[in-house]
mmCIF file of N, CA and C in Angstrom:
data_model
loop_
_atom_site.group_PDB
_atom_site.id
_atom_site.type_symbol
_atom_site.label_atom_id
_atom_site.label_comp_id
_atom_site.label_asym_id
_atom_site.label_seq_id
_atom_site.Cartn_x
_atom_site.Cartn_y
_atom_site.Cartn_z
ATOM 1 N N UNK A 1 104.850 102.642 99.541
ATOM 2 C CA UNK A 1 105.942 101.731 99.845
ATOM 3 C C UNK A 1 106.565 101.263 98.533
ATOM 4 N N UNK A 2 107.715 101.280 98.309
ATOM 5 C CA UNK A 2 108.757 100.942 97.097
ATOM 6 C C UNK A 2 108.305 99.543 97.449
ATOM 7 N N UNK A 3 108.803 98.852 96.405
ATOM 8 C CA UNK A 3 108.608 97.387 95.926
ATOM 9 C C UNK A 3 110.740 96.482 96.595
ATOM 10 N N UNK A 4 110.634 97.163 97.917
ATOM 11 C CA UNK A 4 112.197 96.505 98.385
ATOM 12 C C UNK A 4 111.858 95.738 99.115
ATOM 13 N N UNK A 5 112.887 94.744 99.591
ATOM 14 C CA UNK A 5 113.178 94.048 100.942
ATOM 15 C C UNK A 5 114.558 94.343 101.093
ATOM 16 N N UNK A 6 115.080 94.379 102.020
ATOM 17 C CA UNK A 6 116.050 94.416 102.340
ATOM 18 C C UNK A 6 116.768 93.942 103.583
ATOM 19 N N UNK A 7 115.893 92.933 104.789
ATOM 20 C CA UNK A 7 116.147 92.427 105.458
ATOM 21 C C UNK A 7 115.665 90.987 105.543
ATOM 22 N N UNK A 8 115.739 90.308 105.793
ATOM 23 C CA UNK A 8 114.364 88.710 105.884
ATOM 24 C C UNK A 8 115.078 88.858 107.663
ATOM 25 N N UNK A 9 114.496 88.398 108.214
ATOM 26 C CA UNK A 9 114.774 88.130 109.602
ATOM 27 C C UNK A 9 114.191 86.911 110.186
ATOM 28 N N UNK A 10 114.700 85.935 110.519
ATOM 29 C CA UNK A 10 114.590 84.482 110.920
ATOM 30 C C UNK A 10 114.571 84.338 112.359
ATOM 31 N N UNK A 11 113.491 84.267 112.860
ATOM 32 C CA UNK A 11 113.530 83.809 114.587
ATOM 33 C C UNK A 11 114.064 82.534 114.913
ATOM 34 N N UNK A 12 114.598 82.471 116.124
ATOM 35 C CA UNK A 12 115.544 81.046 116.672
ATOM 36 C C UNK A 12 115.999 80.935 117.914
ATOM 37 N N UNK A 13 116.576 79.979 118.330
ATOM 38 C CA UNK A 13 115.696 79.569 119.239
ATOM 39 C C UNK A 13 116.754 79.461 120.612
ATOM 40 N N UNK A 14 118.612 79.317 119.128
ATOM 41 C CA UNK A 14 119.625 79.215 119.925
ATOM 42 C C UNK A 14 120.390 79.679 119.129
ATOM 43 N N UNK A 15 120.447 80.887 118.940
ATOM 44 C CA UNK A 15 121.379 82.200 118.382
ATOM 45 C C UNK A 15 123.060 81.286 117.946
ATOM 46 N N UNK A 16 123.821 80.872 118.977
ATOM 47 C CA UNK A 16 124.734 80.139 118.612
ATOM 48 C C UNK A 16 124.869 78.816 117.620
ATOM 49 N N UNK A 17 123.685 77.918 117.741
ATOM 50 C CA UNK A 17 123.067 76.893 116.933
ATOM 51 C C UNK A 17 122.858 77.117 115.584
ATOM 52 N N UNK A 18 122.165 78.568 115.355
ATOM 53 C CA UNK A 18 121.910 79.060 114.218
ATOM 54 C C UNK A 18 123.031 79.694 113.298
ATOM 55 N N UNK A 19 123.614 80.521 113.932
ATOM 56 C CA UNK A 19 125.082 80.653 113.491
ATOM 57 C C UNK A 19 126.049 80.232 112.811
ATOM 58 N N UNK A 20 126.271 78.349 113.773
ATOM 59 C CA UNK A 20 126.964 77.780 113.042
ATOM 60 C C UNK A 20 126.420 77.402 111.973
ATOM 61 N N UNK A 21 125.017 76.711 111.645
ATOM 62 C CA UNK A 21 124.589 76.353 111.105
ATOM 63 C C UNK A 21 124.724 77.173 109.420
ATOM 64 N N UNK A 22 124.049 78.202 109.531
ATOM 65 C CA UNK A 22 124.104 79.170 108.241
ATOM 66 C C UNK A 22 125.603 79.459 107.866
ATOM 67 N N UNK A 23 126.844 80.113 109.005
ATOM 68 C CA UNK A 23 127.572 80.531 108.714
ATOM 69 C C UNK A 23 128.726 79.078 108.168
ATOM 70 N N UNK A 24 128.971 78.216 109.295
ATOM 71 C CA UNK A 24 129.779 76.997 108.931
ATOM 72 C C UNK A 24 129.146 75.904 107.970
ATOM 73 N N UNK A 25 128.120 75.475 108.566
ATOM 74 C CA UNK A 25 127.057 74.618 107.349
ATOM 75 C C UNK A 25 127.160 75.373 105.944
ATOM 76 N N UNK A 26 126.511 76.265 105.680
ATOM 77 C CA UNK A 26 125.370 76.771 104.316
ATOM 78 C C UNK A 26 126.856 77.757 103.760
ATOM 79 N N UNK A 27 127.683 78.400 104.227
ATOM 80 C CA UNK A 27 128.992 79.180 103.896
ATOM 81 C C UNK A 27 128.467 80.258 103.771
ATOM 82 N N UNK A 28 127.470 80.815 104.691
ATOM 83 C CA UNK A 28 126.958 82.330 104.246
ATOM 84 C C UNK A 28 128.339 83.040 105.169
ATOM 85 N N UNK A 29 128.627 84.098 104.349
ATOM 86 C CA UNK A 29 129.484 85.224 104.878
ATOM 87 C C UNK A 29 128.599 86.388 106.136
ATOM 88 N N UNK A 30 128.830 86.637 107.557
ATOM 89 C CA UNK A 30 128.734 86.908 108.354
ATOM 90 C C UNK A 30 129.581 87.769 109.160
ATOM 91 N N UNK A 31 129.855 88.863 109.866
ATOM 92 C CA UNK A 31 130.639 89.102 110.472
ATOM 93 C C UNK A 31 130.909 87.997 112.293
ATOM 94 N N UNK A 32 129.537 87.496 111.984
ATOM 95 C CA UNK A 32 128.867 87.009 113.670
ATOM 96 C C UNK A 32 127.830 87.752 114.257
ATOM 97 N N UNK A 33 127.801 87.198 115.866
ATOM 98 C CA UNK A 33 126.894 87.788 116.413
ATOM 99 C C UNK A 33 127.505 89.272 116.964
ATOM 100 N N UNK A 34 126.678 90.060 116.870
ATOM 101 C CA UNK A 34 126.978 91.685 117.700
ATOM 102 C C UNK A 34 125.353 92.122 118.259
ATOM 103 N N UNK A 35 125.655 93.205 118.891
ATOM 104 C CA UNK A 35 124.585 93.224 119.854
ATOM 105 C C UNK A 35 124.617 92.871 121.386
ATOM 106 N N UNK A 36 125.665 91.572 121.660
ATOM 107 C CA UNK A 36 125.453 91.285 123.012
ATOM 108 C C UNK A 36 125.145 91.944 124.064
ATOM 109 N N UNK A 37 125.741 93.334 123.760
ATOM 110 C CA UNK A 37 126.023 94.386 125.312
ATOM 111 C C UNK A 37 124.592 94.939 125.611
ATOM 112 N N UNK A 38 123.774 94.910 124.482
ATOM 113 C CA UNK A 38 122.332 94.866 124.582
ATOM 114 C C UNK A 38 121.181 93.923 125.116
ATOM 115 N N UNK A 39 120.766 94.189 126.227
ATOM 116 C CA UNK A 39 119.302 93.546 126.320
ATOM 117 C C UNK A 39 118.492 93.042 125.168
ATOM 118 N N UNK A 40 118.364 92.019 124.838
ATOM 119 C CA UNK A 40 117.347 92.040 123.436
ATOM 120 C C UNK A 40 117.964 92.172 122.382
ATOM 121 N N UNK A 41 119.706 92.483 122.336
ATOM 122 C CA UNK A 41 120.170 93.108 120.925
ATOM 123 C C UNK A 41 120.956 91.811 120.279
ATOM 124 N N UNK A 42 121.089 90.933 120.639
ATOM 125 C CA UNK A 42 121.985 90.190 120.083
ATOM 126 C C UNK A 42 121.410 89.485 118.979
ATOM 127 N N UNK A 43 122.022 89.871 117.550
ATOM 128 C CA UNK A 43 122.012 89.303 116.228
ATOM 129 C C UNK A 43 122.796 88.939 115.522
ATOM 130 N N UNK A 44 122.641 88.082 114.135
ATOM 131 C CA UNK A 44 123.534 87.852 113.438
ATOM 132 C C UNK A 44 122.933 88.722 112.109
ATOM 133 N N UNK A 45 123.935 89.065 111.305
ATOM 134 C CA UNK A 45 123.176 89.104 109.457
ATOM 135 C C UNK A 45 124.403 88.642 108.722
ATOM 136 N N UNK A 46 123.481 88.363 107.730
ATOM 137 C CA UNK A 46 124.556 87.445 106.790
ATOM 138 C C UNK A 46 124.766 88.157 105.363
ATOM 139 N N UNK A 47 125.127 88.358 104.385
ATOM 140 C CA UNK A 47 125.200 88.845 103.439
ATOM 141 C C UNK A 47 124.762 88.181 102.389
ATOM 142 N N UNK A 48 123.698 88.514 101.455
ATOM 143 C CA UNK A 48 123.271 87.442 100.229
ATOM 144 C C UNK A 48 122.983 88.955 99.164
ATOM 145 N N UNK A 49 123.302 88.184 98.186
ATOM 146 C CA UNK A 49 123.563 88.971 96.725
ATOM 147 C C UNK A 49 122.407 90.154 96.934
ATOM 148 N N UNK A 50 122.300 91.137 95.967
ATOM 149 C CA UNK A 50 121.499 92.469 95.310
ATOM 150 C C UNK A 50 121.461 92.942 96.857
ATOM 151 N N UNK A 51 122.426 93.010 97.753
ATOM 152 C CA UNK A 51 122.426 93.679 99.370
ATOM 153 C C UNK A 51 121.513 93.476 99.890
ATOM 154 N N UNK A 52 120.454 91.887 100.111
ATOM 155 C CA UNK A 52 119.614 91.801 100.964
ATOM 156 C C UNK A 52 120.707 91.075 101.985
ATOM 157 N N UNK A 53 119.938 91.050 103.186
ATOM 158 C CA UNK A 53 120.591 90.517 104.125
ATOM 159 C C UNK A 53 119.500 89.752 105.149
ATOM 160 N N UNK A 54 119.865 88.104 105.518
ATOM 161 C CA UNK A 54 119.121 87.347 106.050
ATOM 162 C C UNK A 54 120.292 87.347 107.573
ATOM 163 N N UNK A 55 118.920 87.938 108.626
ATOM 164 C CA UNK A 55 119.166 88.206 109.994
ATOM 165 C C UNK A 55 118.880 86.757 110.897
ATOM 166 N N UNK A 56 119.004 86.277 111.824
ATOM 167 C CA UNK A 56 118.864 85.884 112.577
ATOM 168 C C UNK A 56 118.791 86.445 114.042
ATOM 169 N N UNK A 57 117.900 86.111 114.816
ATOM 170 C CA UNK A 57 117.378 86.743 115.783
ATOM 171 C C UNK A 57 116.546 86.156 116.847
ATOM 172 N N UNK A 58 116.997 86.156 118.150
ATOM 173 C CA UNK A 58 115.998 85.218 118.852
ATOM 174 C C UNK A 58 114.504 85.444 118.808
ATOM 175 N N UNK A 59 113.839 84.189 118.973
ATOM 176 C CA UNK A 59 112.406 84.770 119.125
ATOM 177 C C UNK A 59 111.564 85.468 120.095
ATOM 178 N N UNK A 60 112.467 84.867 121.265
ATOM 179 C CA UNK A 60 112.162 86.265 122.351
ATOM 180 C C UNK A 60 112.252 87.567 122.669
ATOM 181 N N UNK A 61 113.620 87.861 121.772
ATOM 182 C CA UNK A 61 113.750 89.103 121.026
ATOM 183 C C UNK A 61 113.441 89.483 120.596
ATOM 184 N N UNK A 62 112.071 88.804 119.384
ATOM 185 C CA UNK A 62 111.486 89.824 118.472
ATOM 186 C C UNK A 62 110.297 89.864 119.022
ATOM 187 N N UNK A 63 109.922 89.073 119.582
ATOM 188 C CA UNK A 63 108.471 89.160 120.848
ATOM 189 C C UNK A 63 109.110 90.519 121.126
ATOM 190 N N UNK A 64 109.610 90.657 121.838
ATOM 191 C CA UNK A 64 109.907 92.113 122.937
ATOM 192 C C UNK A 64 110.111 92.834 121.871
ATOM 193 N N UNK A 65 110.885 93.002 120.980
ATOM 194 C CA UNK A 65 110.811 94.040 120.505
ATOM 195 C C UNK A 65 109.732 94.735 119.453
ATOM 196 N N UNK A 66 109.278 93.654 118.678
ATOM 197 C CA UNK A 66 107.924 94.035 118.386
ATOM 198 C C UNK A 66 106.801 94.521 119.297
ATOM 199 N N UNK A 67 106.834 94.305 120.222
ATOM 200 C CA UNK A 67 106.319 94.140 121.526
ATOM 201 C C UNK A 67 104.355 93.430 121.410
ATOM 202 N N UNK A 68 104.593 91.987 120.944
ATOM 203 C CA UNK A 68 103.918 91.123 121.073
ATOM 204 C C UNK A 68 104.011 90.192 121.576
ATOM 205 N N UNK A 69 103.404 88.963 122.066
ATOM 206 C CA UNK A 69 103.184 87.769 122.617
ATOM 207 C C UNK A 69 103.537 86.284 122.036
ATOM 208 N N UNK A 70 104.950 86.076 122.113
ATOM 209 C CA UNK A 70 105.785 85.176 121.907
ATOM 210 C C UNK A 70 104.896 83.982 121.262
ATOM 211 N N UNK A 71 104.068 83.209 120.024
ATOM 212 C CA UNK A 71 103.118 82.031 119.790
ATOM 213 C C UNK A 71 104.157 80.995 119.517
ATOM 214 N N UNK A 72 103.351 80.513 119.436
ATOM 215 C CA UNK A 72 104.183 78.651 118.732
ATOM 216 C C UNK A 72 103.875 78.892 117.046
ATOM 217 N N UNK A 73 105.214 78.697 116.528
ATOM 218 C CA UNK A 73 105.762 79.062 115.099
ATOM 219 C C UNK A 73 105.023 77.613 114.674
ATOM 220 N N UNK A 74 105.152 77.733 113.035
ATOM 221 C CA UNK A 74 104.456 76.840 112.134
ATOM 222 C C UNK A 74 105.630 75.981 110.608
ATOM 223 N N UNK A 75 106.028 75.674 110.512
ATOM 224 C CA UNK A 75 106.818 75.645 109.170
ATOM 225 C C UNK A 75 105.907 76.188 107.859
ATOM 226 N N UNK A 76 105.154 76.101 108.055
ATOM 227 C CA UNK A 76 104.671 76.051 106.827
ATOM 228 C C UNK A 76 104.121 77.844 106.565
ATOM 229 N N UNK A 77 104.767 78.600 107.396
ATOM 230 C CA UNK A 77 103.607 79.668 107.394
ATOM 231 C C UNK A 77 104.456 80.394 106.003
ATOM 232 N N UNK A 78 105.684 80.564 106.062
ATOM 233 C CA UNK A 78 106.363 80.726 104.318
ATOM 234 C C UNK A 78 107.584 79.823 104.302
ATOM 235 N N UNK A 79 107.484 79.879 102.975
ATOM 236 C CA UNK A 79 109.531 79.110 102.630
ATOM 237 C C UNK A 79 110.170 81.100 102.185
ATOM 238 N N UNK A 80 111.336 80.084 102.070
ATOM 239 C CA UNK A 80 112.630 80.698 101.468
ATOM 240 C C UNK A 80 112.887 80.165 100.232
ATOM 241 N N UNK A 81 112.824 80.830 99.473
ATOM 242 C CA UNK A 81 113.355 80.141 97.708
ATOM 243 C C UNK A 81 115.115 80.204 97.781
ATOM 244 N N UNK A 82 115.650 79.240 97.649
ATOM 245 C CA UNK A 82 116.971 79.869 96.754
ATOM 246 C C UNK A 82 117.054 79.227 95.398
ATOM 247 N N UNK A 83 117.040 80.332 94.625
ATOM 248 C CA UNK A 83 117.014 80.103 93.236
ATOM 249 C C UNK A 83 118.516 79.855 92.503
ATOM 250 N N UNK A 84 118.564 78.554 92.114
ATOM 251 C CA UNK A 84 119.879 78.041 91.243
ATOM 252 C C UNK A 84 120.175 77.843 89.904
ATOM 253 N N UNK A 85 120.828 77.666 89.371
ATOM 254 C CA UNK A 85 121.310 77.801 87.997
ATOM 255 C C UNK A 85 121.311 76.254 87.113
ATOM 256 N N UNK A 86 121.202 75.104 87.986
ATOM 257 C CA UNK A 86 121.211 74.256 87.382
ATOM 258 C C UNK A 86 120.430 73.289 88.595
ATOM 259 N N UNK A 87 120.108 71.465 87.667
ATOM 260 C CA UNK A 87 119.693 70.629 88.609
ATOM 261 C C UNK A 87 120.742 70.287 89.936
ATOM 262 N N UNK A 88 121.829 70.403 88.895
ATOM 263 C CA UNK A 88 122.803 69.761 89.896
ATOM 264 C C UNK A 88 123.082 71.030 91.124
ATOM 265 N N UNK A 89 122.549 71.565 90.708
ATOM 266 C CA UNK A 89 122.967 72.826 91.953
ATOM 267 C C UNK A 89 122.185 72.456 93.153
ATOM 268 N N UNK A 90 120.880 72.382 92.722
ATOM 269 C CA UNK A 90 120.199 71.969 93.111
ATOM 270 C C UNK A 90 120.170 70.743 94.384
ATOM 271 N N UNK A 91 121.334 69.398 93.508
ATOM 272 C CA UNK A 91 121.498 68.064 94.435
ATOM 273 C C UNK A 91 122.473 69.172 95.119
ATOM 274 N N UNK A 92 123.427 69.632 94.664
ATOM 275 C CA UNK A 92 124.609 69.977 95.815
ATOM 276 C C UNK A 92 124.545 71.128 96.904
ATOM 277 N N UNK A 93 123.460 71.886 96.564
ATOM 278 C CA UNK A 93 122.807 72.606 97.696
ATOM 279 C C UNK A 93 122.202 71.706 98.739
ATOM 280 N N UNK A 94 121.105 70.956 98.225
ATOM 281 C CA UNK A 94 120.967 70.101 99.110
ATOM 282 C C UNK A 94 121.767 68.871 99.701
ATOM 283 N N UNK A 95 122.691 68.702 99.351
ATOM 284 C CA UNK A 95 123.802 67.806 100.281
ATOM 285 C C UNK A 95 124.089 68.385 101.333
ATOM 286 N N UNK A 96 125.020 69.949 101.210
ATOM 287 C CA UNK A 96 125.621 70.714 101.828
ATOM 288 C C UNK A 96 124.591 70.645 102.898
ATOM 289 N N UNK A 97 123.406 71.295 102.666
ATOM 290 C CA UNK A 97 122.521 71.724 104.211
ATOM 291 C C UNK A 97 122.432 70.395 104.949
ATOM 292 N N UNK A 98 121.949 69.267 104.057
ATOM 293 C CA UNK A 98 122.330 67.872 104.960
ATOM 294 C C UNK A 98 123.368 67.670 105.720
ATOM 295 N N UNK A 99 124.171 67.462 105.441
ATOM 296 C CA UNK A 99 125.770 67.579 105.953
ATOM 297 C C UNK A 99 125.672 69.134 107.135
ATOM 298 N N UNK A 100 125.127 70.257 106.964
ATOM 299 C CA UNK A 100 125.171 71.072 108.045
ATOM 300 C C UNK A 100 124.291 70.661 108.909
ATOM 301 N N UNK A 101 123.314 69.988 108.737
ATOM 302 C CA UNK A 101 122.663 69.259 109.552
ATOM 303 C C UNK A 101 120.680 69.470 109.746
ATOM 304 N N UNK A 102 120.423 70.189 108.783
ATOM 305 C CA UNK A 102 119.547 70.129 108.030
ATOM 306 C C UNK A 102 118.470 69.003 107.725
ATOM 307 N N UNK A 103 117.015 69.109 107.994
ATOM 308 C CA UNK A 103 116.458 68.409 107.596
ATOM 309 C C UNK A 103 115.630 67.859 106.134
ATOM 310 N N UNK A 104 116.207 66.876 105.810
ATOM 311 C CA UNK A 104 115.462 66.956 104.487
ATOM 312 C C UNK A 104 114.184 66.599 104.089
ATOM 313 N N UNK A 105 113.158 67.772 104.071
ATOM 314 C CA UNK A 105 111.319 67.097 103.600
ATOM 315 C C UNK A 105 111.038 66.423 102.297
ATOM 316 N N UNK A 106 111.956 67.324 101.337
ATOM 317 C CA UNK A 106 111.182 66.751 100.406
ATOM 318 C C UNK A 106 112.281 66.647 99.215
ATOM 319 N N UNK A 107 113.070 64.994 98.849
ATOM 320 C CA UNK A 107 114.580 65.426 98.617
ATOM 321 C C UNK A 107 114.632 65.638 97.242
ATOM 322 N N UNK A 108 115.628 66.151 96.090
ATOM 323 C CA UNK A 108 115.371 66.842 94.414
ATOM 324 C C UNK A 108 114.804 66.108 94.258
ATOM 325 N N UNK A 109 113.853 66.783 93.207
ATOM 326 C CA UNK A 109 113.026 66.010 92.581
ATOM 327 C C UNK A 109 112.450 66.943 91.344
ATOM 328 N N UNK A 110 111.694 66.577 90.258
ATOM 329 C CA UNK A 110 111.055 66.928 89.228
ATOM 330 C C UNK A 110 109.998 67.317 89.709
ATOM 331 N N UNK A 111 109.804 68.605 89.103
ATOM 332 C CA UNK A 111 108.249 69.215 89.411
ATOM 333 C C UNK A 111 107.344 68.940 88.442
ATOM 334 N N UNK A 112 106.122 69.283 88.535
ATOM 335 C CA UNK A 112 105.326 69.454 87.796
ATOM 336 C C UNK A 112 105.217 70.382 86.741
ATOM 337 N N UNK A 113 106.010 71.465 87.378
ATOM 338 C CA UNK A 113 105.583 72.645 85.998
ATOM 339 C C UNK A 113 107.245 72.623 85.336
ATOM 340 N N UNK A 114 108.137 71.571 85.363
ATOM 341 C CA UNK A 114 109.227 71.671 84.629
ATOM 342 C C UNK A 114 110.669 71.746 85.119
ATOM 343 N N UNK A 115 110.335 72.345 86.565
ATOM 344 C CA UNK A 115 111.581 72.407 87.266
ATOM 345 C C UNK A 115 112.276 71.339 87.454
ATOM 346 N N UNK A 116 113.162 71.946 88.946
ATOM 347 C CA UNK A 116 113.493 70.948 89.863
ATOM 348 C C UNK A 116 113.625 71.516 90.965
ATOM 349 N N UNK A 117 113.235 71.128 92.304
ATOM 350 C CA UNK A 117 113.331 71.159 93.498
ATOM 351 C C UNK A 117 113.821 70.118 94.927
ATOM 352 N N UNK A 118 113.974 70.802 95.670
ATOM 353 C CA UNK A 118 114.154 69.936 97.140
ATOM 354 C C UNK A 118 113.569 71.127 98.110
ATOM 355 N N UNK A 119 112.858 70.601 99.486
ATOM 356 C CA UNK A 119 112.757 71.402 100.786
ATOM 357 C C UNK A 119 113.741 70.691 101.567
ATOM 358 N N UNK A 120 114.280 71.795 102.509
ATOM 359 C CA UNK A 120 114.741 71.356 103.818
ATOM 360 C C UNK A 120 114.560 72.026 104.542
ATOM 361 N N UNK A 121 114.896 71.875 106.491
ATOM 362 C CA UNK A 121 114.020 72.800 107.097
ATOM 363 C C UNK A 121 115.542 72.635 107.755
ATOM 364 N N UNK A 122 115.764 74.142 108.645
ATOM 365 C CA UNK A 122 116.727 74.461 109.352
ATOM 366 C C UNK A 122 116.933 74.097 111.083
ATOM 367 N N UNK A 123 117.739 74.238 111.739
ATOM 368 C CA UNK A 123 117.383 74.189 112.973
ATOM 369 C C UNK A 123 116.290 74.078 113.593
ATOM 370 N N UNK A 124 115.655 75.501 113.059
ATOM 371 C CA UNK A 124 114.664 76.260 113.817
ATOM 372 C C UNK A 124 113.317 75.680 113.360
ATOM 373 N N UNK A 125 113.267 74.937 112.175
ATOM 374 C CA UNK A 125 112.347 74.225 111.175
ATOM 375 C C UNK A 125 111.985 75.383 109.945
ATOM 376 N N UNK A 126 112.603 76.393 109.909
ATOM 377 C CA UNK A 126 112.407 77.693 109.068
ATOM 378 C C UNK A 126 112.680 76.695 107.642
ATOM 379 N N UNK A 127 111.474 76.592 106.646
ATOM 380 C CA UNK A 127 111.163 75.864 105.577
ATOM 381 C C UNK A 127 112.517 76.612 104.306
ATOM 382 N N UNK A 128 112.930 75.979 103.357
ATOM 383 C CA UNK A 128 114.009 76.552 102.376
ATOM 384 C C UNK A 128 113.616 75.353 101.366
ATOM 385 N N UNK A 129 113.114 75.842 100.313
ATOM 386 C CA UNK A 129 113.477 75.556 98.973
ATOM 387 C C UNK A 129 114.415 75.973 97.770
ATOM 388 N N UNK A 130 115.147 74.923 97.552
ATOM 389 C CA UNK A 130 116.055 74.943 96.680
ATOM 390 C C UNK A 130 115.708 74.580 95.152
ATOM 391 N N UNK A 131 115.728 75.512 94.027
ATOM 392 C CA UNK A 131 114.717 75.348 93.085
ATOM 393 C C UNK A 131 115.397 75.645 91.745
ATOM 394 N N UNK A 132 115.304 75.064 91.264
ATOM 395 C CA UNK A 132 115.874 75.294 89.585
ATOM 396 C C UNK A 132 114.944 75.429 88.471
ATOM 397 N N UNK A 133 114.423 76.922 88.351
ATOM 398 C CA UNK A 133 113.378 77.056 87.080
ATOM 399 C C UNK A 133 114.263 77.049 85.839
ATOM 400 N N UNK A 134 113.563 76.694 84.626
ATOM 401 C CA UNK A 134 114.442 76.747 83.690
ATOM 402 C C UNK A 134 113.833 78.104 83.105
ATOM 403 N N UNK A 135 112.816 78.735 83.736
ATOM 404 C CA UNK A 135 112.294 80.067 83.340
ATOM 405 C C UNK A 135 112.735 81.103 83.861
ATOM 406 N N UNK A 136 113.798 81.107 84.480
ATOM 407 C CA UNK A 136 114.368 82.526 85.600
ATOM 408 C C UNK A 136 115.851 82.069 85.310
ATOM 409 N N UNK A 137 116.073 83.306 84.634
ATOM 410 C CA UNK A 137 117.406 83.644 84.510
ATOM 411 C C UNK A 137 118.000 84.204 86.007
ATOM 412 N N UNK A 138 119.321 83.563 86.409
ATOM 413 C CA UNK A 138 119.918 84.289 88.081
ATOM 414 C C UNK A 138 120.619 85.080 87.695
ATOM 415 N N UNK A 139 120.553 86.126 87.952
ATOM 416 C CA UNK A 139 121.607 87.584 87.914
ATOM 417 C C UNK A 139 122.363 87.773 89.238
ATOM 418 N N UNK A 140 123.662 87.409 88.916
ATOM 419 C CA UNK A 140 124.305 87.628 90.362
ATOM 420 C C UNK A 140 124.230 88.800 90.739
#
């Protein structure tokens, strides 16, 4: 297996809810949902830099199509990093998801090893950290 990702896929709970949220909230570029005419097919993907793409997808949908047994989700089981260029990116990332309606866990703040961070959790409670190393250069 090559060392790629190229999809993240986010279970949820209300396909339309989620939508607005990422696409009108957060300003991710989207075409929308497609799939409808499908049983099970209806998705969104969004476009984020080096051509990964973060999907959205019901969770009953990926029950069936994985073809496993639908559990009760966790927040904590991973985050999402988005990695920024500055602190202040940092506060104004996290405004924006507030304002989309976003919950805020844990609001900027100074880390321990030098950074800066905030969590917030989405609709769905899908965990996102917003993080400013001063050790990672961002390559658009």
């Amino acid at each position: 297996m090559k060392p790629r990702i190229t999809v993240i896929t986010l279970g949820v709970d209300d396909l339309e809810r989620s939508l607005k949220f990422y696409r009108d909230g957060l300003g991710l570029p989207t075409e929308g949902i497609v799939g409808k005419e499908f049983e099970h097919g209806a998705v969104a993907f969004f476009d984020l830099l080096s051509g990964i793409k973060l999907a959205i997808f019901q969770r009953k949908d990926i029950a069936h199509d994985a073809q496993i047994n639908q559990t009760v989700s966790s927040s904590t089981e991973f985050t999402i990093g988005h990695n920024v260029e500055s602190k202040e990116e940092v506060d104004k990332v996290m405004e924006q998801a507030k304002k989309a309606g976003a919950i805020i866990t844990a609001p900027s703040h100074d880390t321990f090893w030098g950074g800066y961070s905030g969590y917030f959790q989405d609709p769905d409670d899908h965990l996102w950290e917003v993080v400013w190393n001063p050790h990672w250069e961002i390559k658009e």
